[in-house]
mmCIF file with all atom_site columns, C-alpha atoms in Angstrom:
data_model
loop_
_atom_site.group_PDB
_atom_site.id
_atom_site.type_symbol
_atom_site.label_atom_id
_atom_site.label_alt_id
_atom_site.label_comp_id
_atom_site.label_asym_id
_atom_site.label_entity_id
_atom_site.label_seq_id
_atom_site.pdbx_PDB_ins_code
_atom_site.Cartn_x
_atom_site.Cartn_y
_atom_site.Cartn_z
_atom_site.occupancy
_atom_site.B_iso_or_equiv
_atom_site.pdbx_formal_charge
_atom_site.auth_seq_id
_atom_site.auth_comp_id
_atom_site.auth_asym_id
_atom_site.auth_atom_id
_atom_site.pdbx_PDB_model_num
ATOM 1   C CA . PHE F 1 1   ? -6.183  14.433  -8.105 1.00 76.00 ? 1   PHE F CA 1
ATOM 2   C CA . SER F 1 2   ? -6.190  17.385  -5.822 1.00 79.00 ? 2   SER F CA 1
ATOM 3   C CA . ALA F 1 3   ? -7.315  16.128  -2.958 1.00 81.00 ? 3   ALA F CA 1
ATOM 4   C CA . TRP F 1 4   ? -5.612  12.782  -3.244 1.00 83.00 ? 4   TRP F CA 1
ATOM 5   C CA . GLY F 1 5   ? -2.208  14.673  -3.194 1.00 85.00 ? 5   GLY F CA 1
ATOM 6   C CA . TRP F 1 6   ? -3.865  16.405  0.149  1.00 83.00 ? 6   TRP F CA 1
ATOM 7   C CA . THR F 1 7   ? -4.010  13.097  1.438  1.00 86.00 ? 7   THR F CA 1
ATOM 8   C CA . LEU F 1 8   ? -0.648  11.711  0.249  1.00 89.00 ? 8   LEU F CA 1
ATOM 9   C CA . SER F 1 9   ? 0.629   14.354  2.421  1.00 89.00 ? 9   SER F CA 1
ATOM 10  C CA . VAL F 1 10  ? -1.169  14.197  4.896  1.00 88.00 ? 10  VAL F CA 1
ATOM 11  C CA . ALA F 1 11  ? -0.452  9.859   5.145  1.00 90.00 ? 11  ALA F CA 1
ATOM 12  C CA . VAL F 1 12  ? 3.730   10.934  4.096  1.00 93.00 ? 12  VAL F CA 1
ATOM 13  C CA . LEU F 1 13  ? 4.278   13.509  6.989  1.00 94.00 ? 13  LEU F CA 1
ATOM 14  C CA . ALA F 1 14  ? 2.372   11.928  9.851  1.00 94.00 ? 14  ALA F CA 1
ATOM 15  C CA . LEU F 1 15  ? 4.276   8.278   9.085  1.00 94.00 ? 15  LEU F CA 1
ATOM 16  C CA . VAL F 1 16  ? 7.816   10.950  9.316  1.00 96.00 ? 16  VAL F CA 1
ATOM 17  C CA . VAL F 1 17  ? 6.279   11.787  12.662 1.00 96.00 ? 17  VAL F CA 1
ATOM 18  C CA . ALA F 1 18  ? 5.504   8.281   13.683 1.00 96.00 ? 18  ALA F CA 1
ATOM 19  C CA . LEU F 1 19  ? 8.458   6.400   12.537 1.00 95.00 ? 19  LEU F CA 1
ATOM 20  C CA . LEU F 1 20  ? 11.259  8.618   14.278 1.00 96.00 ? 20  LEU F CA 1
ATOM 21  C CA . LEU F 1 21  ? 8.886   8.796   17.910 1.00 96.00 ? 21  LEU F CA 1
ATOM 22  C CA . GLY F 1 22  ? 7.714   5.322   17.298 1.00 96.00 ? 22  GLY F CA 1
ATOM 23  C CA . SER F 1 23  ? 11.588  4.240   16.941 1.00 96.00 ? 23  SER F CA 1
ATOM 24  C CA . LEU F 1 24  ? 12.726  6.392   19.817 1.00 96.00 ? 24  LEU F CA 1
ATOM 25  C CA . MET F 1 25  ? 10.083  5.534   22.292 1.00 96.00 ? 25  MET F CA 1
ATOM 26  C CA . GLY F 1 26  ? 10.488  1.785   20.761 1.00 96.00 ? 26  GLY F CA 1
ATOM 27  C CA . ILE F 1 27  ? 14.197  2.123   21.536 1.00 96.00 ? 27  ILE F CA 1
ATOM 28  C CA . LEU F 1 28  ? 13.696  3.644   25.044 1.00 95.00 ? 28  LEU F CA 1
ATOM 29  C CA . ARG F 1 29  ? 10.949  0.904   26.347 1.00 95.00 ? 29  ARG F CA 1
ATOM 30  C CA . THR F 1 30  ? 14.113  -2.018  25.791 1.00 94.00 ? 30  THR F CA 1
ATOM 31  C CA . VAL F 1 31  ? 17.063  0.642   27.254 1.00 93.00 ? 31  VAL F CA 1
ATOM 32  C CA . PRO F 1 32  ? 17.839  -1.111  30.853 1.00 91.00 ? 32  PRO F CA 1
ATOM 33  C CA . SER F 1 33  ? 17.711  2.436   32.273 1.00 92.00 ? 33  SER F CA 1
ATOM 34  C CA . ARG F 1 34  ? 13.889  2.424   34.470 1.00 93.00 ? 34  ARG F CA 1
ATOM 35  C CA . GLY F 1 35  ? 12.640  5.550   33.917 1.00 95.00 ? 35  GLY F CA 1
ATOM 36  C CA . LEU F 1 36  ? 13.642  6.021   29.848 1.00 95.00 ? 36  LEU F CA 1
ATOM 37  C CA . ALA F 1 37  ? 11.024  2.437   29.539 1.00 94.00 ? 37  ALA F CA 1
ATOM 38  C CA . LEU F 1 38  ? 8.742   3.974   32.392 1.00 96.00 ? 38  LEU F CA 1
ATOM 39  C CA . LEU F 1 39  ? 8.314   6.813   29.250 1.00 96.00 ? 39  LEU F CA 1
ATOM 40  C CA . GLY F 1 40  ? 8.112   4.297   26.070 1.00 94.00 ? 40  GLY F CA 1
ATOM 41  C CA . ASP F 1 41  ? 5.820   2.459   28.068 1.00 95.00 ? 41  ASP F CA 1
ATOM 42  C CA . ALA F 1 42  ? 3.665   5.385   29.039 1.00 96.00 ? 42  ALA F CA 1
ATOM 43  C CA . TRP F 1 43  ? 4.050   6.444   25.524 1.00 96.00 ? 43  TRP F CA 1
ATOM 44  C CA . THR F 1 44  ? 2.361   3.684   23.558 1.00 95.00 ? 44  THR F CA 1
ATOM 45  C CA . GLU F 1 45  ? -0.391  3.079   26.005 1.00 95.00 ? 45  GLU F CA 1
ATOM 46  C CA . LEU F 1 46  ? -1.398  6.379   26.015 1.00 94.00 ? 46  LEU F CA 1
ATOM 47  C CA . PHE F 1 47  ? -1.237  7.145   22.391 1.00 94.00 ? 47  PHE F CA 1
ATOM 48  C CA . ARG F 1 48  ? -2.641  3.653   20.654 1.00 91.00 ? 48  ARG F CA 1
ATOM 49  C CA . ASN F 1 49  ? -5.129  3.546   23.718 1.00 93.00 ? 49  ASN F CA 1
ATOM 50  C CA . ILE F 1 50  ? -7.447  6.839   22.209 1.00 92.00 ? 50  ILE F CA 1
ATOM 51  C CA . PRO F 1 51  ? -8.796  5.579   18.886 1.00 91.00 ? 51  PRO F CA 1
ATOM 52  C CA . LEU F 1 52  ? -8.044  7.987   16.510 1.00 90.00 ? 52  LEU F CA 1
ATOM 53  C CA . LEU F 1 53  ? -11.103 10.039  15.855 1.00 87.00 ? 53  LEU F CA 1
ATOM 54  C CA . VAL F 1 54  ? -11.074 11.148  18.982 1.00 91.00 ? 54  VAL F CA 1
ATOM 55  C CA . GLN F 1 55  ? -7.103  12.036  19.166 1.00 91.00 ? 55  GLN F CA 1
ATOM 56  C CA . ILE F 1 56  ? -8.322  14.766  16.335 1.00 89.00 ? 56  ILE F CA 1
ATOM 57  C CA . PHE F 1 57  ? -10.949 15.856  18.207 1.00 88.00 ? 57  PHE F CA 1
ATOM 58  C CA . LEU F 1 58  ? -8.816  16.757  21.119 1.00 90.00 ? 58  LEU F CA 1
ATOM 59  C CA . TRP F 1 59  ? -5.913  18.183  19.003 1.00 89.00 ? 59  TRP F CA 1
ATOM 60  C CA . TYR F 1 60  ? -8.183  20.528  16.746 1.00 85.00 ? 60  TYR F CA 1
ATOM 61  C CA . HIS F 1 61  ? -11.076 21.156  19.677 1.00 85.00 ? 61  HIS F CA 1
ATOM 62  C CA . VAL F 1 62  ? -9.301  20.961  23.225 1.00 90.00 ? 62  VAL F CA 1
ATOM 63  C CA . LEU F 1 63  ? -5.463  21.396  23.072 1.00 89.00 ? 63  LEU F CA 1
ATOM 64  C CA . PRO F 1 64  ? -5.693  24.803  21.436 1.00 88.00 ? 64  PRO F CA 1
ATOM 65  C CA . SER F 1 65  ? -7.274  26.094  24.111 1.00 88.00 ? 65  SER F CA 1
ATOM 66  C CA . LEU F 1 66  ? -4.698  24.505  26.502 1.00 89.00 ? 66  LEU F CA 1
ATOM 67  C CA . VAL F 1 67  ? -2.484  25.301  24.589 1.00 89.00 ? 67  VAL F CA 1
ATOM 68  C CA . PRO F 1 68  ? -2.787  28.976  22.292 1.00 87.00 ? 68  PRO F CA 1
ATOM 69  C CA . PRO F 1 69  ? 0.456   29.229  20.262 1.00 87.00 ? 69  PRO F CA 1
ATOM 70  C CA . LEU F 1 70  ? -1.647  25.923  18.768 1.00 83.00 ? 70  LEU F CA 1
ATOM 71  C CA . LYS F 1 71  ? -3.939  27.936  17.325 1.00 84.00 ? 71  LYS F CA 1
ATOM 72  C CA . ALA F 1 72  ? -1.690  28.911  15.064 1.00 86.00 ? 72  ALA F CA 1
ATOM 73  C CA . PHE F 1 73  ? -1.505  25.852  13.718 1.00 86.00 ? 73  PHE F CA 1
ATOM 74  C CA . PRO F 1 74  ? -3.283  24.889  11.102 1.00 85.00 ? 74  PRO F CA 1
ATOM 75  C CA . SER F 1 75  ? -5.731  21.795  10.582 1.00 83.00 ? 75  SER F CA 1
ATOM 76  C CA . PHE F 1 76  ? -3.327  20.177  8.620  1.00 84.00 ? 76  PHE F CA 1
ATOM 77  C CA . LEU F 1 77  ? -0.403  20.337  10.867 1.00 90.00 ? 77  LEU F CA 1
ATOM 78  C CA . LEU F 1 78  ? -2.913  19.419  13.520 1.00 88.00 ? 78  LEU F CA 1
ATOM 79  C CA . VAL F 1 79  ? -4.201  16.283  11.788 1.00 89.00 ? 79  VAL F CA 1
ATOM 80  C CA . VAL F 1 80  ? -0.910  15.504  10.058 1.00 92.00 ? 80  VAL F CA 1
ATOM 81  C CA . LEU F 1 81  ? 0.616   15.392  14.409 1.00 92.00 ? 81  LEU F CA 1
ATOM 82  C CA . ALA F 1 82  ? -2.597  13.229  15.959 1.00 92.00 ? 82  ALA F CA 1
ATOM 83  C CA . LEU F 1 83  ? -1.994  10.912  13.167 1.00 93.00 ? 83  LEU F CA 1
ATOM 84  C CA . GLY F 1 84  ? 1.246   10.990  13.686 1.00 95.00 ? 84  GLY F CA 1
ATOM 85  C CA . PHE F 1 85  ? 1.405   10.334  17.726 1.00 96.00 ? 85  PHE F CA 1
ATOM 86  C CA . PHE F 1 86  ? -0.824  7.687   17.175 1.00 95.00 ? 86  PHE F CA 1
ATOM 87  C CA . THR F 1 87  ? 0.695   5.258   15.252 1.00 95.00 ? 87  THR F CA 1
ATOM 88  C CA . SER F 1 88  ? 3.936   5.904   16.357 1.00 96.00 ? 88  SER F CA 1
ATOM 89  C CA . ALA F 1 89  ? 2.781   4.730   19.732 1.00 95.00 ? 89  ALA F CA 1
ATOM 90  C CA . ARG F 1 90  ? 2.127   0.965   16.923 1.00 94.00 ? 90  ARG F CA 1
ATOM 91  C CA . ILE F 1 91  ? 5.786   0.916   16.160 1.00 96.00 ? 91  ILE F CA 1
ATOM 92  C CA . SER F 1 92  ? 6.941   1.350   19.077 1.00 96.00 ? 92  SER F CA 1
ATOM 93  C CA . GLU F 1 93  ? 5.711   -1.757  20.254 1.00 95.00 ? 93  GLU F CA 1
ATOM 94  C CA . GLN F 1 94  ? 7.027   -3.641  16.891 1.00 95.00 ? 94  GLN F CA 1
ATOM 95  C CA . VAL F 1 95  ? 10.264  -1.480  16.916 1.00 95.00 ? 95  VAL F CA 1
ATOM 96  C CA . ARG F 1 96  ? 10.783  -3.194  20.525 1.00 95.00 ? 96  ARG F CA 1
ATOM 97  C CA . ALA F 1 97  ? 9.465   -6.677  19.993 1.00 94.00 ? 97  ALA F CA 1
ATOM 98  C CA . GLY F 1 98  ? 12.479  -6.505  17.036 1.00 93.00 ? 98  GLY F CA 1
ATOM 99  C CA . ILE F 1 99  ? 15.233  -5.391  19.170 1.00 94.00 ? 99  ILE F CA 1
ATOM 100 C CA . GLN F 1 100 ? 13.558  -8.425  21.905 1.00 93.00 ? 100 GLN F CA 1
ATOM 101 C CA . SER F 1 101 ? 13.651  -10.777 19.385 1.00 90.00 ? 101 SER F CA 1
ATOM 102 C CA . LEU F 1 102 ? 17.263  -10.390 18.578 1.00 90.00 ? 102 LEU F CA 1
ATOM 103 C CA . PRO F 1 103 ? 19.663  -13.065 21.185 1.00 89.00 ? 103 PRO F CA 1
ATOM 104 C CA . ARG F 1 104 ? 20.967  -11.130 23.589 1.00 85.00 ? 104 ARG F CA 1
ATOM 105 C CA . GLY F 1 105 ? 24.294  -11.741 22.859 1.00 88.00 ? 105 GLY F CA 1
ATOM 106 C CA . GLN F 1 106 ? 24.135  -9.076  20.209 1.00 89.00 ? 106 GLN F CA 1
ATOM 107 C CA . ARG F 1 107 ? 23.833  -6.524  23.016 1.00 89.00 ? 107 ARG F CA 1
ATOM 108 C CA . TYR F 1 108 ? 26.756  -8.252  25.114 1.00 88.00 ? 108 TYR F CA 1
ATOM 109 C CA . ALA F 1 109 ? 29.077  -8.552  22.308 1.00 90.00 ? 109 ALA F CA 1
ATOM 110 C CA . GLY F 1 110 ? 28.802  -5.237  21.202 1.00 89.00 ? 110 GLY F CA 1
ATOM 111 C CA . LEU F 1 111 ? 29.242  -3.634  25.145 1.00 89.00 ? 111 LEU F CA 1
ATOM 112 C CA . ALA F 1 112 ? 32.802  -6.241  25.509 1.00 90.00 ? 112 ALA F CA 1
ATOM 113 C CA . MET F 1 113 ? 33.772  -4.444  22.328 1.00 90.00 ? 113 MET F CA 1
ATOM 114 C CA . GLY F 1 114 ? 33.793  -1.569  24.073 1.00 90.00 ? 114 GLY F CA 1
ATOM 115 C CA . LEU F 1 115 ? 31.509  0.761   22.078 1.00 91.00 ? 115 LEU F CA 1
ATOM 116 C CA . THR F 1 116 ? 28.735  2.427   23.996 1.00 92.00 ? 116 THR F CA 1
ATOM 117 C CA . LEU F 1 117 ? 25.377  1.557   24.827 1.00 92.00 ? 117 LEU F CA 1
ATOM 118 C CA . PRO F 1 118 ? 24.105  3.803   22.546 1.00 92.00 ? 118 PRO F CA 1
ATOM 119 C CA . GLN F 1 119 ? 27.077  2.683   19.774 1.00 93.00 ? 119 GLN F CA 1
ATOM 120 C CA . THR F 1 120 ? 25.577  -0.847  20.293 1.00 93.00 ? 120 THR F CA 1
ATOM 121 C CA . TYR F 1 121 ? 21.974  0.374   19.532 1.00 93.00 ? 121 TYR F CA 1
ATOM 122 C CA . ARG F 1 122 ? 23.124  2.102   16.320 1.00 92.00 ? 122 ARG F CA 1
ATOM 123 C CA . TYR F 1 123 ? 25.371  -0.021  15.040 1.00 92.00 ? 123 TYR F CA 1
ATOM 124 C CA . VAL F 1 124 ? 24.581  -3.818  16.165 1.00 91.00 ? 124 VAL F CA 1
ATOM 125 C CA . LEU F 1 125 ? 21.008  -3.658  17.384 1.00 93.00 ? 125 LEU F CA 1
ATOM 126 C CA . LEU F 1 126 ? 18.867  -1.731  15.388 1.00 93.00 ? 126 LEU F CA 1
ATOM 127 C CA . PRO F 1 127 ? 19.959  -2.982  11.419 1.00 91.00 ? 127 PRO F CA 1
ATOM 128 C CA . MET F 1 128 ? 18.932  -5.972  12.463 1.00 90.00 ? 128 MET F CA 1
ATOM 129 C CA . ALA F 1 129 ? 16.374  -5.120  14.276 1.00 92.00 ? 129 ALA F CA 1
ATOM 130 C CA . PHE F 1 130 ? 14.229  -2.637  11.799 1.00 92.00 ? 130 PHE F CA 1
ATOM 131 C CA . ARG F 1 131 ? 15.397  -5.945  9.546  1.00 90.00 ? 131 ARG F CA 1
ATOM 132 C CA . ILE F 1 132 ? 12.494  -8.121  11.165 1.00 89.00 ? 132 ILE F CA 1
ATOM 133 C CA . VAL F 1 133 ? 10.243  -5.171  11.382 1.00 91.00 ? 133 VAL F CA 1
ATOM 134 C CA . ILE F 1 134 ? 10.153  -4.350  7.753  1.00 90.00 ? 134 ILE F CA 1
ATOM 135 C CA . PRO F 1 135 ? 6.837   -6.506  7.351  1.00 89.00 ? 135 PRO F CA 1
ATOM 136 C CA . PRO F 1 136 ? 4.712   -5.185  9.864  1.00 91.00 ? 136 PRO F CA 1
ATOM 137 C CA . LEU F 1 137 ? 5.961   -1.149  9.499  1.00 92.00 ? 137 LEU F CA 1
ATOM 138 C CA . THR F 1 138 ? 4.758   -1.561  5.810  1.00 92.00 ? 138 THR F CA 1
ATOM 139 C CA . SER F 1 139 ? 1.569   -2.510  7.423  1.00 91.00 ? 139 SER F CA 1
ATOM 140 C CA . GLU F 1 140 ? 1.578   0.401   9.421  1.00 92.00 ? 140 GLU F CA 1
ATOM 141 C CA . SER F 1 141 ? 2.636   2.959   6.626  1.00 91.00 ? 141 SER F CA 1
ATOM 142 C CA . MET F 1 142 ? -0.324  1.133   4.146  1.00 91.00 ? 142 MET F CA 1
ATOM 143 C CA . ASN F 1 143 ? -2.745  1.633   7.376  1.00 90.00 ? 143 ASN F CA 1
ATOM 144 C CA . ILE F 1 144 ? -1.752  5.711   7.883  1.00 92.00 ? 144 ILE F CA 1
ATOM 145 C CA . VAL F 1 145 ? -2.763  5.886   4.217  1.00 89.00 ? 145 VAL F CA 1
ATOM 146 C CA . LYS F 1 146 ? -6.187  4.593   4.789  1.00 86.00 ? 146 LYS F CA 1
ATOM 147 C CA . ASN F 1 147 ? -6.713  6.088   8.574  1.00 87.00 ? 147 ASN F CA 1
ATOM 148 C CA . SER F 1 148 ? -6.044  9.456   6.427  1.00 85.00 ? 148 SER F CA 1
ATOM 149 C CA . SER F 1 149 ? -9.454  9.581   5.590  1.00 82.00 ? 149 SER F CA 1
ATOM 150 C CA . VAL F 1 150 ? -10.249 10.613  9.160  1.00 81.00 ? 150 VAL F CA 1
ATOM 151 C CA . ALA F 1 151 ? -9.346  14.274  8.306  1.00 77.00 ? 151 ALA F CA 1
ATOM 152 C CA . PHE F 1 152 ? -11.911 15.036  6.720  1.00 71.00 ? 152 PHE F CA 1
ATOM 153 C CA . ALA F 1 153 ? -14.144 15.201  10.867 1.00 69.00 ? 153 ALA F CA 1
ATOM 154 C CA . VAL F 1 154 ? -12.238 18.872  10.272 1.00 69.00 ? 154 VAL F CA 1
ATOM 155 C CA . SER F 1 155 ? -12.755 19.761  6.998  1.00 64.00 ? 155 SER F CA 1
ATOM 156 C CA . ILE F 1 156 ? -9.313  18.456  5.158  1.00 69.00 ? 156 ILE F CA 1
ATOM 157 C CA . ALA F 1 157 ? -10.041 18.158  1.767  1.00 68.00 ? 157 ALA F CA 1
ATOM 158 C CA . GLU F 1 158 ? -8.893  14.866  1.205  1.00 70.00 ? 158 GLU F CA 1
ATOM 159 C CA . LEU F 1 159 ? -9.821  11.266  -0.740 1.00 75.00 ? 159 LEU F CA 1
ATOM 160 C CA . THR F 1 160 ? -12.815 11.519  1.904  1.00 78.00 ? 160 THR F CA 1
ATOM 161 C CA . MET F 1 161 ? -14.901 14.613  1.850  1.00 77.00 ? 161 MET F CA 1
ATOM 162 C CA . PHE F 1 162 ? -14.255 15.060  -1.325 1.00 77.00 ? 162 PHE F CA 1
ATOM 163 C CA . ALA F 1 163 ? -15.599 11.975  -2.200 1.00 79.00 ? 163 ALA F CA 1
ATOM 164 C CA . MET F 1 164 ? -18.680 13.461  0.143  1.00 78.00 ? 164 MET F CA 1
ATOM 165 C CA . GLN F 1 165 ? -18.892 17.109  -1.459 1.00 79.00 ? 165 GLN F CA 1
ATOM 166 C CA . ALA F 1 166 ? -18.821 15.367  -5.173 1.00 81.00 ? 166 ALA F CA 1
ATOM 167 C CA . GLN F 1 167 ? -22.089 13.312  -4.805 1.00 78.00 ? 167 GLN F CA 1
ATOM 168 C CA . GLU F 1 168 ? -24.019 15.446  -3.088 1.00 77.00 ? 168 GLU F CA 1
ATOM 169 C CA . GLU F 1 169 ? -23.224 17.882  -5.712 1.00 79.00 ? 169 GLU F CA 1
ATOM 170 C CA . THR F 1 170 ? -23.446 15.857  -8.632 1.00 81.00 ? 170 THR F CA 1
ATOM 171 C CA . SER F 1 171 ? -25.895 12.960  -7.121 1.00 78.00 ? 171 SER F CA 1
ATOM 172 C CA . ARG F 1 172 ? -22.785 10.515  -9.190 1.00 77.00 ? 172 ARG F CA 1
ATOM 173 C CA . GLY F 1 173 ? -22.209 8.199   -5.842 1.00 76.00 ? 173 GLY F CA 1
ATOM 174 C CA . ILE F 1 174 ? -20.691 5.101   -7.516 1.00 83.00 ? 174 ILE F CA 1
ATOM 175 C CA . GLU F 1 175 ? -18.257 6.665   -9.785 1.00 84.00 ? 175 GLU F CA 1
ATOM 176 C CA . ILE F 1 176 ? -16.941 8.827   -7.209 1.00 84.00 ? 176 ILE F CA 1
ATOM 177 C CA . TYR F 1 177 ? -16.822 5.826   -4.666 1.00 85.00 ? 177 TYR F CA 1
ATOM 178 C CA . LEU F 1 178 ? -15.176 3.616   -7.100 1.00 89.00 ? 178 LEU F CA 1
ATOM 179 C CA . ALA F 1 179 ? -12.772 6.287   -8.310 1.00 87.00 ? 179 ALA F CA 1
ATOM 180 C CA . VAL F 1 180 ? -11.567 7.258   -4.483 1.00 86.00 ? 180 VAL F CA 1
ATOM 181 C CA . THR F 1 181 ? -11.257 3.645   -3.908 1.00 88.00 ? 181 THR F CA 1
ATOM 182 C CA . ALA F 1 182 ? -9.112  3.034   -7.163 1.00 90.00 ? 182 ALA F CA 1
ATOM 183 C CA . LEU F 1 183 ? -6.967  5.762   -5.362 1.00 89.00 ? 183 LEU F CA 1
ATOM 184 C CA . TYR F 1 184 ? -6.665  4.389   -2.148 1.00 89.00 ? 184 TYR F CA 1
ATOM 185 C CA . PHE F 1 185 ? -6.059  1.587   -3.048 1.00 91.00 ? 185 PHE F CA 1
ATOM 186 C CA . ILE F 1 186 ? -2.651  2.216   -5.387 1.00 92.00 ? 186 ILE F CA 1
ATOM 187 C CA . SER F 1 187 ? -1.450  4.177   -3.373 1.00 91.00 ? 187 SER F CA 1
ATOM 188 C CA . ALA F 1 188 ? -1.693  1.768   -0.219 1.00 90.00 ? 188 ALA F CA 1
ATOM 189 C CA . PHE F 1 189 ? -0.659  -1.422  -3.187 1.00 91.00 ? 189 PHE F CA 1
ATOM 190 C CA . SER F 1 190 ? 2.719   1.223   -3.960 1.00 93.00 ? 190 SER F CA 1
ATOM 191 C CA . ILE F 1 191 ? 3.626   1.505   -0.119 1.00 91.00 ? 191 ILE F CA 1
ATOM 192 C CA . ASN F 1 192 ? 4.067   -2.146  -0.633 1.00 90.00 ? 192 ASN F CA 1
ATOM 193 C CA . ARG F 1 193 ? 5.377   -2.932  -3.447 1.00 92.00 ? 193 ARG F CA 1
ATOM 194 C CA . LEU F 1 194 ? 8.329   -0.030  -1.998 1.00 91.00 ? 194 LEU F CA 1
ATOM 195 C CA . ALA F 1 195 ? 8.836   -2.116  0.956  1.00 88.00 ? 195 ALA F CA 1
ATOM 196 C CA . LYS F 1 196 ? 8.459   -5.731  -0.850 1.00 87.00 ? 196 LYS F CA 1
ATOM 197 C CA . PHE F 1 197 ? 11.935  -4.212  -2.600 1.00 89.00 ? 197 PHE F CA 1
ATOM 198 C CA . ILE F 1 198 ? 13.530  -2.462  0.410  1.00 87.00 ? 198 ILE F CA 1
ATOM 199 C CA . GLU F 1 199 ? 13.212  -5.572  2.282  1.00 83.00 ? 199 GLU F CA 1
ATOM 200 C CA . GLY F 1 200 ? 14.488  -7.495  -0.417 1.00 82.00 ? 200 GLY F CA 1
ATOM 201 C CA . ARG F 1 201 ? 17.757  -5.506  -0.841 1.00 80.00 ? 201 ARG F CA 1
ATOM 202 C CA . VAL F 1 202 ? 18.143  -5.224  2.898  1.00 80.00 ? 202 VAL F CA 1
ATOM 203 C CA . GLN F 1 203 ? 17.303  -9.195  3.858  1.00 74.00 ? 203 GLN F CA 1
ATOM 204 C CA . VAL F 1 204 ? 19.638  -11.319 5.626  1.00 70.00 ? 204 VAL F CA 1
ATOM 205 C CA . PRO F 1 205 ? 18.464  -15.011 4.992  1.00 66.00 ? 205 PRO F CA 1
ATOM 206 C CA . GLY F 1 206 ? 17.834  -16.792 7.718  1.00 61.00 ? 206 GLY F CA 1
ATOM 207 C CA . MET F 1 207 ? 16.723  -13.879 9.836  1.00 56.00 ? 207 MET F CA 1
ATOM 208 C CA . ILE F 1 208 ? 12.722  -13.536 9.854  1.00 51.00 ? 208 ILE F CA 1
ATOM 209 C CA . GLY F 1 209 ? 11.215  -11.024 8.052  1.00 49.00 ? 209 GLY F CA 1
ATOM 210 C CA . GLY F 1 210 ? 14.073  -11.287 5.683  1.00 45.00 ? 210 GLY F CA 1
ATOM 211 C CA . THR F 1 211 ? 13.390  -15.090 3.818  1.00 39.00 ? 211 THR F CA 1
ATOM 212 C CA . ARG F 1 212 ? 10.556  -14.529 1.871  1.00 37.00 ? 212 ARG F CA 1
#
């Protein structure tokens, strides 16, 4: 259960990082400013085209040498950043798609009412876009729990590393891996049910992702 706690801690903190950065980059990719849109595109392409395990090794072995203050960061936090940045690129694509799926008239209507562009995003576009992308965000939230298993590569005592160590010490691999599998399933399935509840509470009849 201690290892399960480490897994959930990594997953939850990485999800917070991913949602904040992914939403920001997804928004930037839809604004009229060419420079901001390029920044969002560059972020997304950079972090989604490098394998997660490679990114974790970069954060753990390479970046601390290039950026000395990172040496003071615990490996737990470096894994959270690596997993969060990796997932933020995927969320960025989903938020962009959600915003661009809305009729253009909604943006123009907000601006015509006297709202600034940030206010139009805040009060008109984003409330609808996030409702649309709840299903793919649910998948990413479930994936982040499963992807947290790569933290064993830098000696974080999460479920996968615990299973490997316990199997070596006890030679009871079947029981250990069945238990670990069940805990991963419970974690991911709980996220699925929570997201389903949220989707039902905020659904708008007739909108994509809100009619099931």
